[in-house]
Amino acid sequence: MSSIRSKHTLLVAAGAALVLATTAACSSSSSGTGSGSAGGAAHKKVRLITGVKSDPFYITMTCAAQNEAKAKGMDFSADGSAQWDVSVQRPLLDSVAAARPDGLMISPVDTSALTPSLKQIQSSGTKLALVDTTVSDTSVGITRISSDNEKGGRVAADALAKLMNEKGSVIVISVKPGVSTTDARIKGFTEEMAKYPDIKVLPTLYDNDLPATAASQIQSTLAAHPDLGGVFAGNTNTGQGIATGLKHAGKQGTVKVAAFDAEPDETAALKAGSLQVLVAQDPAAIGKQAVDQLAAAFEGKPVDKAVGTNMVAITKANMNDPAVSKYFYKSGC
Ligand code: T6T
Protein backbone atom coordinates (compact mmCIF):
# COMPACT_ATOMS: atom_id res chain seq x y z
CA MET A 1 0.00 0.00 0.00
CA SER A 2 1.26 3.45 -0.70
CA SER A 3 1.22 6.64 1.27
CA ILE A 4 1.88 9.96 -0.40
CA ARG A 5 3.57 12.96 1.08
CA SER A 6 4.71 16.12 -0.67
CA LYS A 7 6.24 19.40 0.30
CA HIS A 8 6.81 22.51 -1.77
CA THR A 9 8.91 25.35 -0.46
CA LEU A 10 9.41 28.73 -2.06
CA LEU A 11 12.39 30.66 -0.81
CA VAL A 12 13.10 34.23 -1.79
CA ALA A 13 16.74 35.07 -1.24
CA ALA A 14 18.18 38.41 -0.30
CA GLY A 15 18.37 40.93 -3.14
CA ALA A 16 15.06 39.77 -4.61
CA ALA A 17 16.81 36.85 -6.27
CA LEU A 18 14.39 34.08 -7.05
CA VAL A 19 15.26 30.78 -5.47
CA LEU A 20 12.90 27.90 -5.57
CA ALA A 21 13.47 24.64 -3.86
CA THR A 22 10.95 21.91 -4.33
CA THR A 23 10.83 18.55 -2.72
CA ALA A 24 8.21 15.98 -3.42
CA ALA A 25 8.16 12.43 -2.34
CA CYS A 26 5.59 9.72 -2.78
CA SER A 27 6.48 6.69 -0.75
CA SER A 28 5.35 3.19 -0.96
CA SER A 29 6.45 0.10 0.82
CA SER A 30 7.43 -2.68 -1.49
CA SER A 31 8.35 -6.17 -0.45
CA GLY A 32 11.96 -5.51 -1.39
CA THR A 33 12.46 -9.23 -1.52
CA GLY A 34 13.57 -11.44 -4.37
CA SER A 35 16.89 -12.79 -5.48
CA GLY A 36 18.79 -9.86 -4.03
CA SER A 37 17.42 -9.85 -0.51
CA ALA A 38 19.80 -12.39 0.96
CA GLY A 39 23.11 -11.05 2.21
CA GLY A 40 22.37 -7.31 2.08
CA ALA A 41 23.70 -4.74 -0.36
CA ALA A 42 27.45 -5.38 -0.22
CA HIS A 43 28.90 -6.99 -3.35
CA LYS A 44 25.65 -6.62 -5.26
CA LYS A 45 26.28 -5.92 -8.93
CA VAL A 46 24.59 -2.62 -9.82
CA ARG A 47 24.74 -0.85 -13.15
CA LEU A 48 23.74 2.65 -14.24
CA ILE A 49 22.76 3.60 -17.79
CA THR A 50 22.30 7.33 -18.24
CA GLY A 51 20.66 9.34 -21.00
CA VAL A 52 23.78 10.96 -22.44
CA LYS A 53 27.16 9.96 -21.03
CA SER A 54 28.92 13.30 -21.64
CA ASP A 55 26.09 15.43 -20.22
CA PRO A 56 27.19 17.10 -16.92
CA PHE A 57 23.74 16.39 -15.48
CA TYR A 58 24.39 12.66 -15.84
CA ILE A 59 28.06 12.96 -14.92
CA THR A 60 27.03 14.56 -11.63
CA MET A 61 24.46 11.83 -11.07
CA THR A 62 26.98 9.09 -11.90
CA CYS A 63 29.65 10.46 -9.54
CA ALA A 64 27.20 10.53 -6.62
CA ALA A 65 25.84 7.05 -7.39
CA GLN A 66 29.38 5.72 -7.64
CA ASN A 67 30.37 7.21 -4.27
CA GLU A 68 27.29 5.85 -2.57
CA ALA A 69 27.70 2.40 -4.12
CA LYS A 70 31.34 2.34 -3.06
CA ALA A 71 30.38 3.30 0.50
CA LYS A 72 27.98 0.37 0.53
CA GLY A 73 30.54 -2.06 -0.88
CA MET A 74 28.60 -2.63 -4.09
CA ASP A 75 30.08 -3.61 -7.43
CA PHE A 76 29.17 -0.52 -9.51
CA SER A 77 29.74 0.56 -13.07
CA ALA A 78 28.07 3.10 -15.35
CA ASP A 79 27.64 3.80 -19.01
CA GLY A 80 25.49 6.13 -21.05
CA SER A 81 24.33 6.79 -24.58
CA ALA A 82 26.52 8.85 -26.88
CA GLN A 83 23.42 10.79 -27.87
CA TRP A 84 19.75 11.08 -26.96
CA ASP A 85 18.47 8.24 -29.08
CA VAL A 86 16.61 4.98 -28.46
CA SER A 87 18.73 3.15 -31.05
CA VAL A 88 21.89 4.22 -29.20
CA GLN A 89 20.64 3.37 -25.70
CA ARG A 90 19.09 0.01 -26.62
CA PRO A 91 22.39 -1.87 -27.23
CA LEU A 92 23.70 -0.65 -23.85
CA LEU A 93 20.58 -1.99 -22.21
CA ASP A 94 20.85 -5.31 -24.05
CA SER A 95 24.43 -5.81 -22.98
CA VAL A 96 23.72 -4.96 -19.33
CA ALA A 97 20.69 -7.27 -19.39
CA ALA A 98 22.85 -10.13 -20.66
CA ALA A 99 25.12 -9.74 -17.61
CA ARG A 100 22.06 -10.02 -15.30
CA PRO A 101 23.05 -7.49 -12.64
CA ASP A 102 21.32 -7.46 -9.26
CA GLY A 103 20.24 -3.87 -9.83
CA LEU A 104 19.94 -1.48 -12.75
CA MET A 105 19.47 2.28 -12.58
CA ILE A 106 18.44 3.72 -15.91
CA SER A 107 17.28 6.99 -17.46
CA PRO A 108 15.24 5.71 -20.39
CA VAL A 109 15.42 8.13 -23.32
CA ASP A 110 11.83 7.42 -24.36
CA THR A 111 8.60 6.86 -22.44
CA SER A 112 7.62 3.68 -24.31
CA ALA A 113 10.17 2.33 -26.82
CA LEU A 114 12.31 0.56 -24.21
CA THR A 115 9.47 -0.70 -22.03
CA PRO A 116 9.40 -4.31 -23.33
CA SER A 117 13.16 -4.68 -22.73
CA LEU A 118 12.87 -3.15 -19.27
CA LYS A 119 10.01 -5.48 -18.35
CA GLN A 120 12.04 -8.44 -19.49
CA ILE A 121 15.04 -7.40 -17.41
CA GLN A 122 12.77 -6.87 -14.44
CA SER A 123 11.15 -10.27 -14.80
CA SER A 124 14.57 -11.91 -14.94
CA GLY A 125 15.15 -10.70 -11.35
CA THR A 126 17.09 -7.45 -11.77
CA LYS A 127 15.78 -4.68 -9.54
CA LEU A 128 15.12 -1.59 -11.63
CA ALA A 129 15.36 2.02 -10.49
CA LEU A 130 14.29 4.74 -12.93
CA VAL A 131 16.45 7.81 -12.50
CA ASP A 132 15.46 11.21 -13.93
CA THR A 133 13.37 9.98 -16.88
CA THR A 134 10.64 7.36 -16.61
CA VAL A 135 8.46 5.18 -18.82
CA SER A 136 4.67 5.44 -18.95
CA ASP A 137 4.10 1.85 -17.82
CA THR A 138 3.98 2.17 -14.04
CA SER A 139 4.78 -1.51 -13.51
CA VAL A 140 8.35 -0.80 -14.57
CA GLY A 141 10.77 -0.01 -11.74
CA ILE A 142 10.68 -0.60 -8.01
CA THR A 143 11.45 3.11 -7.55
CA ARG A 144 11.45 6.33 -9.62
CA ILE A 145 13.62 9.25 -8.60
CA SER A 146 13.32 12.62 -10.29
CA SER A 147 12.70 16.35 -9.98
CA ASP A 148 9.16 17.70 -10.14
CA ASN A 149 9.62 18.65 -13.77
CA GLU A 150 6.14 20.07 -14.25
CA LYS A 151 6.70 22.38 -11.32
CA GLY A 152 10.06 23.43 -12.81
CA GLY A 153 8.28 24.36 -16.04
CA ARG A 154 5.81 26.50 -14.11
CA VAL A 155 8.61 28.26 -12.26
CA ALA A 156 10.34 29.00 -15.58
CA ALA A 157 7.09 30.43 -16.99
CA ASP A 158 6.52 32.80 -14.08
CA ALA A 159 10.12 33.98 -14.08
CA LEU A 160 10.09 34.55 -17.83
CA ALA A 161 6.72 36.34 -17.80
CA LYS A 162 8.09 38.73 -15.20
CA LEU A 163 11.25 39.38 -17.23
CA MET A 164 9.09 40.03 -20.34
CA ASN A 165 6.86 42.48 -18.46
CA GLU A 166 4.08 40.02 -19.21
CA LYS A 167 3.89 40.73 -22.96
CA GLY A 168 5.31 39.54 -26.29
CA SER A 169 5.89 36.15 -27.87
CA VAL A 170 7.58 33.25 -26.18
CA ILE A 171 8.83 29.94 -27.53
CA VAL A 172 9.78 26.60 -26.01
CA ILE A 173 12.67 24.69 -27.53
CA SER A 174 13.19 21.19 -26.20
CA VAL A 175 14.77 17.80 -26.89
CA LYS A 176 12.17 15.62 -28.62
CA PRO A 177 8.64 14.49 -27.87
CA GLY A 178 8.27 11.32 -25.78
CA VAL A 179 10.78 12.19 -23.05
CA SER A 180 9.08 12.13 -19.64
CA THR A 181 11.07 14.94 -18.05
CA THR A 182 11.05 17.49 -20.84
CA ASP A 183 7.42 16.73 -21.78
CA ALA A 184 6.45 17.48 -18.16
CA ARG A 185 8.44 20.74 -18.22
CA ILE A 186 6.65 21.85 -21.39
CA LYS A 187 3.28 20.95 -19.87
CA GLY A 188 3.97 22.97 -16.72
CA PHE A 189 5.36 25.88 -18.71
CA THR A 190 2.50 26.17 -21.20
CA GLU A 191 -0.20 25.74 -18.57
CA GLU A 192 1.35 28.46 -16.43
CA MET A 193 1.91 30.81 -19.39
CA ALA A 194 -1.82 30.62 -20.15
CA LYS A 195 -2.24 32.85 -17.08
CA TYR A 196 -0.60 35.74 -18.98
CA PRO A 197 -3.09 36.91 -21.64
CA ASP A 198 -0.63 39.28 -23.37
CA ILE A 199 2.00 36.61 -23.91
CA LYS A 200 1.64 34.51 -27.04
CA VAL A 201 3.14 31.01 -26.84
CA LEU A 202 4.52 29.94 -30.25
CA PRO A 203 4.54 26.25 -31.26
CA THR A 204 7.27 24.23 -29.52
CA LEU A 205 10.38 23.32 -31.51
CA TYR A 206 12.55 20.22 -30.95
CA ASP A 207 16.31 20.17 -31.47
CA ASN A 208 17.08 16.46 -30.87
CA ASP A 209 19.38 17.54 -28.03
CA LEU A 210 21.73 19.25 -30.50
CA PRO A 211 22.94 22.73 -29.47
CA ALA A 212 23.66 23.72 -33.10
CA THR A 213 20.06 22.95 -34.05
CA ALA A 214 18.74 25.02 -31.13
CA ALA A 215 21.03 27.90 -32.16
CA SER A 216 19.70 27.94 -35.72
CA GLN A 217 16.08 27.44 -34.55
CA ILE A 218 16.25 30.49 -32.32
CA GLN A 219 17.71 32.58 -35.12
CA SER A 220 14.95 31.64 -37.56
CA THR A 221 12.33 32.23 -34.85
CA LEU A 222 13.73 35.72 -34.31
CA ALA A 223 13.50 36.43 -38.03
CA ALA A 224 9.87 35.27 -38.18
CA HIS A 225 8.74 36.82 -34.87
CA PRO A 226 10.43 40.16 -34.22
CA ASP A 227 8.37 40.53 -31.02
CA LEU A 228 10.01 37.43 -29.51
CA GLY A 229 10.59 38.35 -25.90
CA GLY A 230 11.33 35.06 -24.21
CA VAL A 231 12.53 31.50 -24.64
CA PHE A 232 12.19 28.44 -22.44
CA ALA A 233 15.03 25.99 -23.04
CA GLY A 234 13.99 22.48 -21.98
CA ASN A 235 17.44 21.22 -21.02
CA THR A 236 21.21 21.71 -21.01
CA ASN A 237 22.07 21.35 -24.71
CA THR A 238 19.09 23.45 -25.72
CA GLY A 239 20.08 26.19 -23.26
CA GLN A 240 23.62 26.21 -24.60
CA GLY A 241 22.43 26.40 -28.22
CA ILE A 242 19.99 29.21 -27.50
CA ALA A 243 22.66 31.25 -25.71
CA THR A 244 24.93 30.87 -28.76
CA GLY A 245 22.16 31.67 -31.24
CA LEU A 246 21.10 34.81 -29.40
CA LYS A 247 24.69 35.97 -29.16
CA HIS A 248 25.17 35.55 -32.90
CA ALA A 249 21.91 37.40 -33.56
CA GLY A 250 22.97 40.28 -31.30
CA LYS A 251 19.95 39.62 -29.07
CA GLN A 252 21.83 38.51 -25.96
CA GLY A 253 20.01 39.94 -22.95
CA THR A 254 17.24 41.48 -25.10
CA VAL A 255 15.42 38.21 -25.54
CA LYS A 256 15.07 36.68 -22.07
CA VAL A 257 15.82 33.02 -21.52
CA ALA A 258 14.86 30.60 -18.77
CA ALA A 259 16.68 27.28 -19.20
CA PHE A 260 16.53 24.02 -17.33
CA ASP A 261 19.77 22.72 -15.73
CA ALA A 262 23.02 24.26 -14.58
CA GLU A 263 25.96 22.75 -16.42
CA PRO A 264 29.16 24.79 -16.77
CA ASP A 265 28.31 26.39 -20.16
CA GLU A 266 24.91 27.45 -18.84
CA THR A 267 26.26 28.97 -15.65
CA ALA A 268 28.86 30.83 -17.76
CA ALA A 269 26.05 32.08 -20.02
CA LEU A 270 24.09 33.20 -16.94
CA LYS A 271 27.10 35.16 -15.75
CA ALA A 272 27.61 36.66 -19.23
CA GLY A 273 23.95 37.67 -19.48
CA SER A 274 22.82 35.48 -22.39
CA LEU A 275 20.63 33.35 -20.08
CA GLN A 276 18.61 34.93 -17.25
CA VAL A 277 17.21 32.05 -15.18
CA LEU A 278 18.38 28.48 -14.70
CA VAL A 279 16.13 25.87 -13.15
CA ALA A 280 18.78 23.61 -11.66
CA GLN A 281 18.06 20.08 -10.56
CA ASP A 282 19.90 17.95 -8.02
CA PRO A 283 21.30 15.08 -10.10
CA ALA A 284 23.66 14.06 -7.29
CA ALA A 285 20.69 13.45 -5.00
CA ILE A 286 19.00 11.41 -7.75
CA GLY A 287 22.08 9.17 -8.09
CA LYS A 288 22.56 8.73 -4.35
CA GLN A 289 18.88 8.04 -3.68
CA ALA A 290 18.75 5.44 -6.44
CA VAL A 291 21.60 3.48 -4.88
CA ASP A 292 19.99 3.79 -1.44
CA GLN A 293 16.65 2.52 -2.73
CA LEU A 294 18.28 -0.45 -4.46
CA ALA A 295 20.23 -1.20 -1.28
CA ALA A 296 16.99 -1.15 0.69
CA ALA A 297 15.48 -3.62 -1.77
CA PHE A 298 18.49 -5.93 -1.47
CA GLU A 299 18.20 -5.77 2.30
CA GLY A 300 14.48 -6.53 2.26
CA LYS A 301 13.65 -3.08 3.64
CA PRO A 302 10.80 -0.81 2.41
CA VAL A 303 11.45 0.94 -0.87
CA ASP A 304 10.02 4.34 -1.83
CA LYS A 305 8.08 3.95 -5.04
CA ALA A 306 8.72 7.58 -6.01
CA VAL A 307 11.26 10.03 -4.64
CA GLY A 308 11.29 13.75 -5.48
CA THR A 309 14.50 15.75 -5.42
CA ASN A 310 15.11 19.49 -5.08
CA MET A 311 15.36 22.17 -7.73
CA VAL A 312 16.60 25.71 -7.40
CA ALA A 313 15.97 28.73 -9.64
CA ILE A 314 19.30 30.45 -10.24
CA THR A 315 19.80 34.02 -11.43
CA LYS A 316 22.90 36.16 -11.87
CA ALA A 317 22.01 37.82 -8.56
CA ASN A 318 22.09 34.65 -6.46
CA MET A 319 24.55 32.45 -8.38
CA ASN A 320 27.44 33.19 -6.03
CA ASP A 321 25.53 32.18 -2.92
CA PRO A 322 27.06 28.84 -1.82
CA ALA A 323 23.57 27.55 -1.00
CA VAL A 324 22.76 28.04 -4.69
CA SER A 325 26.08 27.33 -6.41
CA LYS A 326 26.21 23.90 -4.77
CA TYR A 327 23.62 22.91 -7.39
CA PHE A 328 26.01 23.63 -10.31
CA TYR A 329 26.65 20.45 -12.28
CA LYS A 330 30.10 18.89 -12.62
CA SER A 331 31.89 17.81 -15.78
CA GLY A 332 33.94 15.18 -13.94
CA CYS A 333 33.99 13.32 -10.62
O1 T6T B 1 17.61 18.04 -18.07
C1 T6T B 1 18.42 16.90 -17.92
C2 T6T B 1 17.55 15.71 -17.68
O2 T6T B 1 16.71 15.95 -16.57
C3 T6T B 1 16.67 15.44 -18.90
O3 T6T B 1 15.93 14.29 -18.71
C4 T6T B 1 17.51 15.35 -20.14
O4 T6T B 1 18.35 16.47 -20.27
C5 T6T B 1 19.23 16.70 -19.18
O5 T6T B 1 20.09 15.63 -19.07
C6 T6T B 1 20.11 17.89 -19.40
O6 T6T B 1 20.78 17.81 -20.58
Short mmCIF file of N, CA and C and ligand atoms in Angstrom, two decimals, residues 51-52 55-59 61 84 107-109 131-134 146-147 149 175 179-183 185 209 233-240 260-263 266 279 281 283 286 329, ligand 1:
data_model
loop_
_atom_site.label_atom_id
_atom_site.label_comp_id
_atom_site.label_asym_id
_atom_site.label_seq_id
_atom_site.Cartn_x
_atom_site.Cartn_y
_atom_site.Cartn_z
N GLY A 51 21.18 8.87 -19.71
CA GLY A 51 20.66 9.34 -21.00
C GLY A 51 21.80 9.66 -21.95
N VAL A 52 22.64 10.61 -21.60
CA VAL A 52 23.78 10.96 -22.44
C VAL A 52 25.03 11.02 -21.55
N ASP A 55 26.91 14.33 -20.73
CA ASP A 55 26.09 15.43 -20.22
C ASP A 55 26.41 15.65 -18.72
N PRO A 56 26.84 16.86 -18.32
CA PRO A 56 27.19 17.10 -16.92
C PRO A 56 26.08 16.74 -15.92
N PHE A 57 24.83 16.82 -16.36
CA PHE A 57 23.74 16.39 -15.48
C PHE A 57 23.95 14.91 -15.09
N TYR A 58 24.22 14.09 -16.11
CA TYR A 58 24.39 12.66 -15.84
C TYR A 58 25.75 12.35 -15.23
N ILE A 59 26.75 13.17 -15.55
CA ILE A 59 28.06 12.96 -14.92
C ILE A 59 27.92 13.18 -13.42
N MET A 61 25.25 12.93 -11.63
CA MET A 61 24.46 11.83 -11.07
C MET A 61 25.33 10.57 -10.90
N TRP A 84 21.10 11.35 -27.46
CA TRP A 84 19.75 11.08 -26.96
C TRP A 84 18.96 10.33 -28.03
N SER A 107 18.06 5.84 -17.01
CA SER A 107 17.28 6.99 -17.46
C SER A 107 16.83 6.66 -18.88
N PRO A 108 15.66 6.08 -19.04
CA PRO A 108 15.24 5.71 -20.39
C PRO A 108 15.00 6.96 -21.25
N VAL A 109 15.50 6.93 -22.48
CA VAL A 109 15.42 8.13 -23.32
C VAL A 109 14.06 8.30 -24.00
N VAL A 131 15.84 6.59 -13.00
CA VAL A 131 16.45 7.81 -12.50
C VAL A 131 16.27 8.93 -13.51
N ASP A 132 15.75 10.06 -13.07
CA ASP A 132 15.46 11.21 -13.93
C ASP A 132 14.27 10.92 -14.83
N THR A 133 14.49 10.27 -15.97
CA THR A 133 13.37 9.98 -16.88
C THR A 133 12.66 8.68 -16.48
N THR A 134 11.42 8.57 -16.93
CA THR A 134 10.64 7.36 -16.61
C THR A 134 9.98 6.83 -17.89
N SER A 146 13.19 11.52 -9.33
CA SER A 146 13.32 12.62 -10.29
C SER A 146 12.92 13.94 -9.63
N SER A 147 13.19 15.02 -10.36
CA SER A 147 12.70 16.35 -9.98
C SER A 147 11.20 16.40 -10.29
N ASN A 149 9.33 17.92 -12.54
CA ASN A 149 9.62 18.65 -13.77
C ASN A 149 8.50 19.60 -14.19
N VAL A 175 14.00 18.91 -26.33
CA VAL A 175 14.77 17.80 -26.89
C VAL A 175 14.02 17.08 -28.02
N VAL A 179 9.81 12.25 -24.15
CA VAL A 179 10.78 12.19 -23.05
C VAL A 179 10.02 12.66 -21.81
N SER A 180 9.96 11.81 -20.77
CA SER A 180 9.08 12.13 -19.64
C SER A 180 9.40 13.47 -18.99
N THR A 181 10.67 13.72 -18.76
CA THR A 181 11.07 14.94 -18.05
C THR A 181 10.74 16.21 -18.83
N THR A 182 11.21 16.25 -20.07
CA THR A 182 11.05 17.49 -20.84
C THR A 182 9.59 17.69 -21.26
N ASP A 183 8.86 16.59 -21.49
CA ASP A 183 7.42 16.73 -21.78
C ASP A 183 6.71 17.37 -20.58
N ARG A 185 8.03 19.32 -18.32
CA ARG A 185 8.44 20.74 -18.22
C ARG A 185 7.61 21.60 -19.17
N ASP A 209 18.29 17.40 -29.01
CA ASP A 209 19.38 17.54 -28.03
C ASP A 209 20.68 18.03 -28.69
N ALA A 233 14.17 27.07 -22.54
CA ALA A 233 15.03 25.99 -23.04
C ALA A 233 14.82 24.78 -22.15
N GLY A 234 14.39 23.67 -22.75
CA GLY A 234 13.99 22.48 -21.98
C GLY A 234 15.09 21.72 -21.29
N ASN A 235 16.34 21.92 -21.71
CA ASN A 235 17.44 21.22 -21.02
C ASN A 235 18.78 21.86 -21.36
N THR A 236 19.84 21.22 -20.88
CA THR A 236 21.21 21.71 -21.01
C THR A 236 21.62 22.09 -22.44
N ASN A 237 21.57 21.09 -23.35
CA ASN A 237 22.07 21.35 -24.71
C ASN A 237 21.25 22.42 -25.41
N THR A 238 19.96 22.43 -25.13
CA THR A 238 19.09 23.45 -25.72
C THR A 238 19.47 24.84 -25.18
N GLY A 239 19.69 24.91 -23.88
CA GLY A 239 20.08 26.19 -23.26
C GLY A 239 21.37 26.72 -23.86
N GLN A 240 22.33 25.81 -24.01
CA GLN A 240 23.62 26.21 -24.60
C GLN A 240 23.44 26.75 -26.01
N PHE A 260 16.38 25.05 -18.34
CA PHE A 260 16.53 24.02 -17.33
C PHE A 260 18.02 23.68 -17.20
N ASP A 261 18.42 23.24 -16.01
CA ASP A 261 19.77 22.72 -15.73
C ASP A 261 20.80 23.81 -15.44
N ALA A 262 21.97 23.33 -15.03
CA ALA A 262 23.02 24.26 -14.58
C ALA A 262 24.39 23.67 -14.84
N GLU A 263 24.63 23.28 -16.10
CA GLU A 263 25.96 22.75 -16.42
C GLU A 263 26.90 23.94 -16.69
N GLU A 266 26.11 26.67 -19.19
CA GLU A 266 24.91 27.45 -18.84
C GLU A 266 25.20 28.45 -17.72
N VAL A 279 16.83 26.73 -14.10
CA VAL A 279 16.13 25.87 -13.15
C VAL A 279 17.03 24.65 -12.96
N GLN A 281 18.52 21.26 -11.27
CA GLN A 281 18.06 20.08 -10.56
C GLN A 281 19.16 19.62 -9.60
N PRO A 283 21.00 16.42 -9.58
CA PRO A 283 21.30 15.08 -10.10
C PRO A 283 22.09 14.22 -9.13
N ILE A 286 19.69 12.49 -7.00
CA ILE A 286 19.00 11.41 -7.75
C ILE A 286 19.87 10.15 -7.74
N TYR A 329 26.28 21.81 -11.89
CA TYR A 329 26.65 20.45 -12.28
C TYR A 329 28.16 20.36 -12.53
O1 T6T B 1 17.61 18.04 -18.07
C1 T6T B 1 18.42 16.90 -17.92
C2 T6T B 1 17.55 15.71 -17.68
O2 T6T B 1 16.71 15.95 -16.57
C3 T6T B 1 16.67 15.44 -18.90
O3 T6T B 1 15.93 14.29 -18.71
C4 T6T B 1 17.51 15.35 -20.14
O4 T6T B 1 18.35 16.47 -20.27
C5 T6T B 1 19.23 16.70 -19.18
O5 T6T B 1 20.09 15.63 -19.07
C6 T6T B 1 20.11 17.89 -19.40
O6 T6T B 1 20.78 17.81 -20.58
#
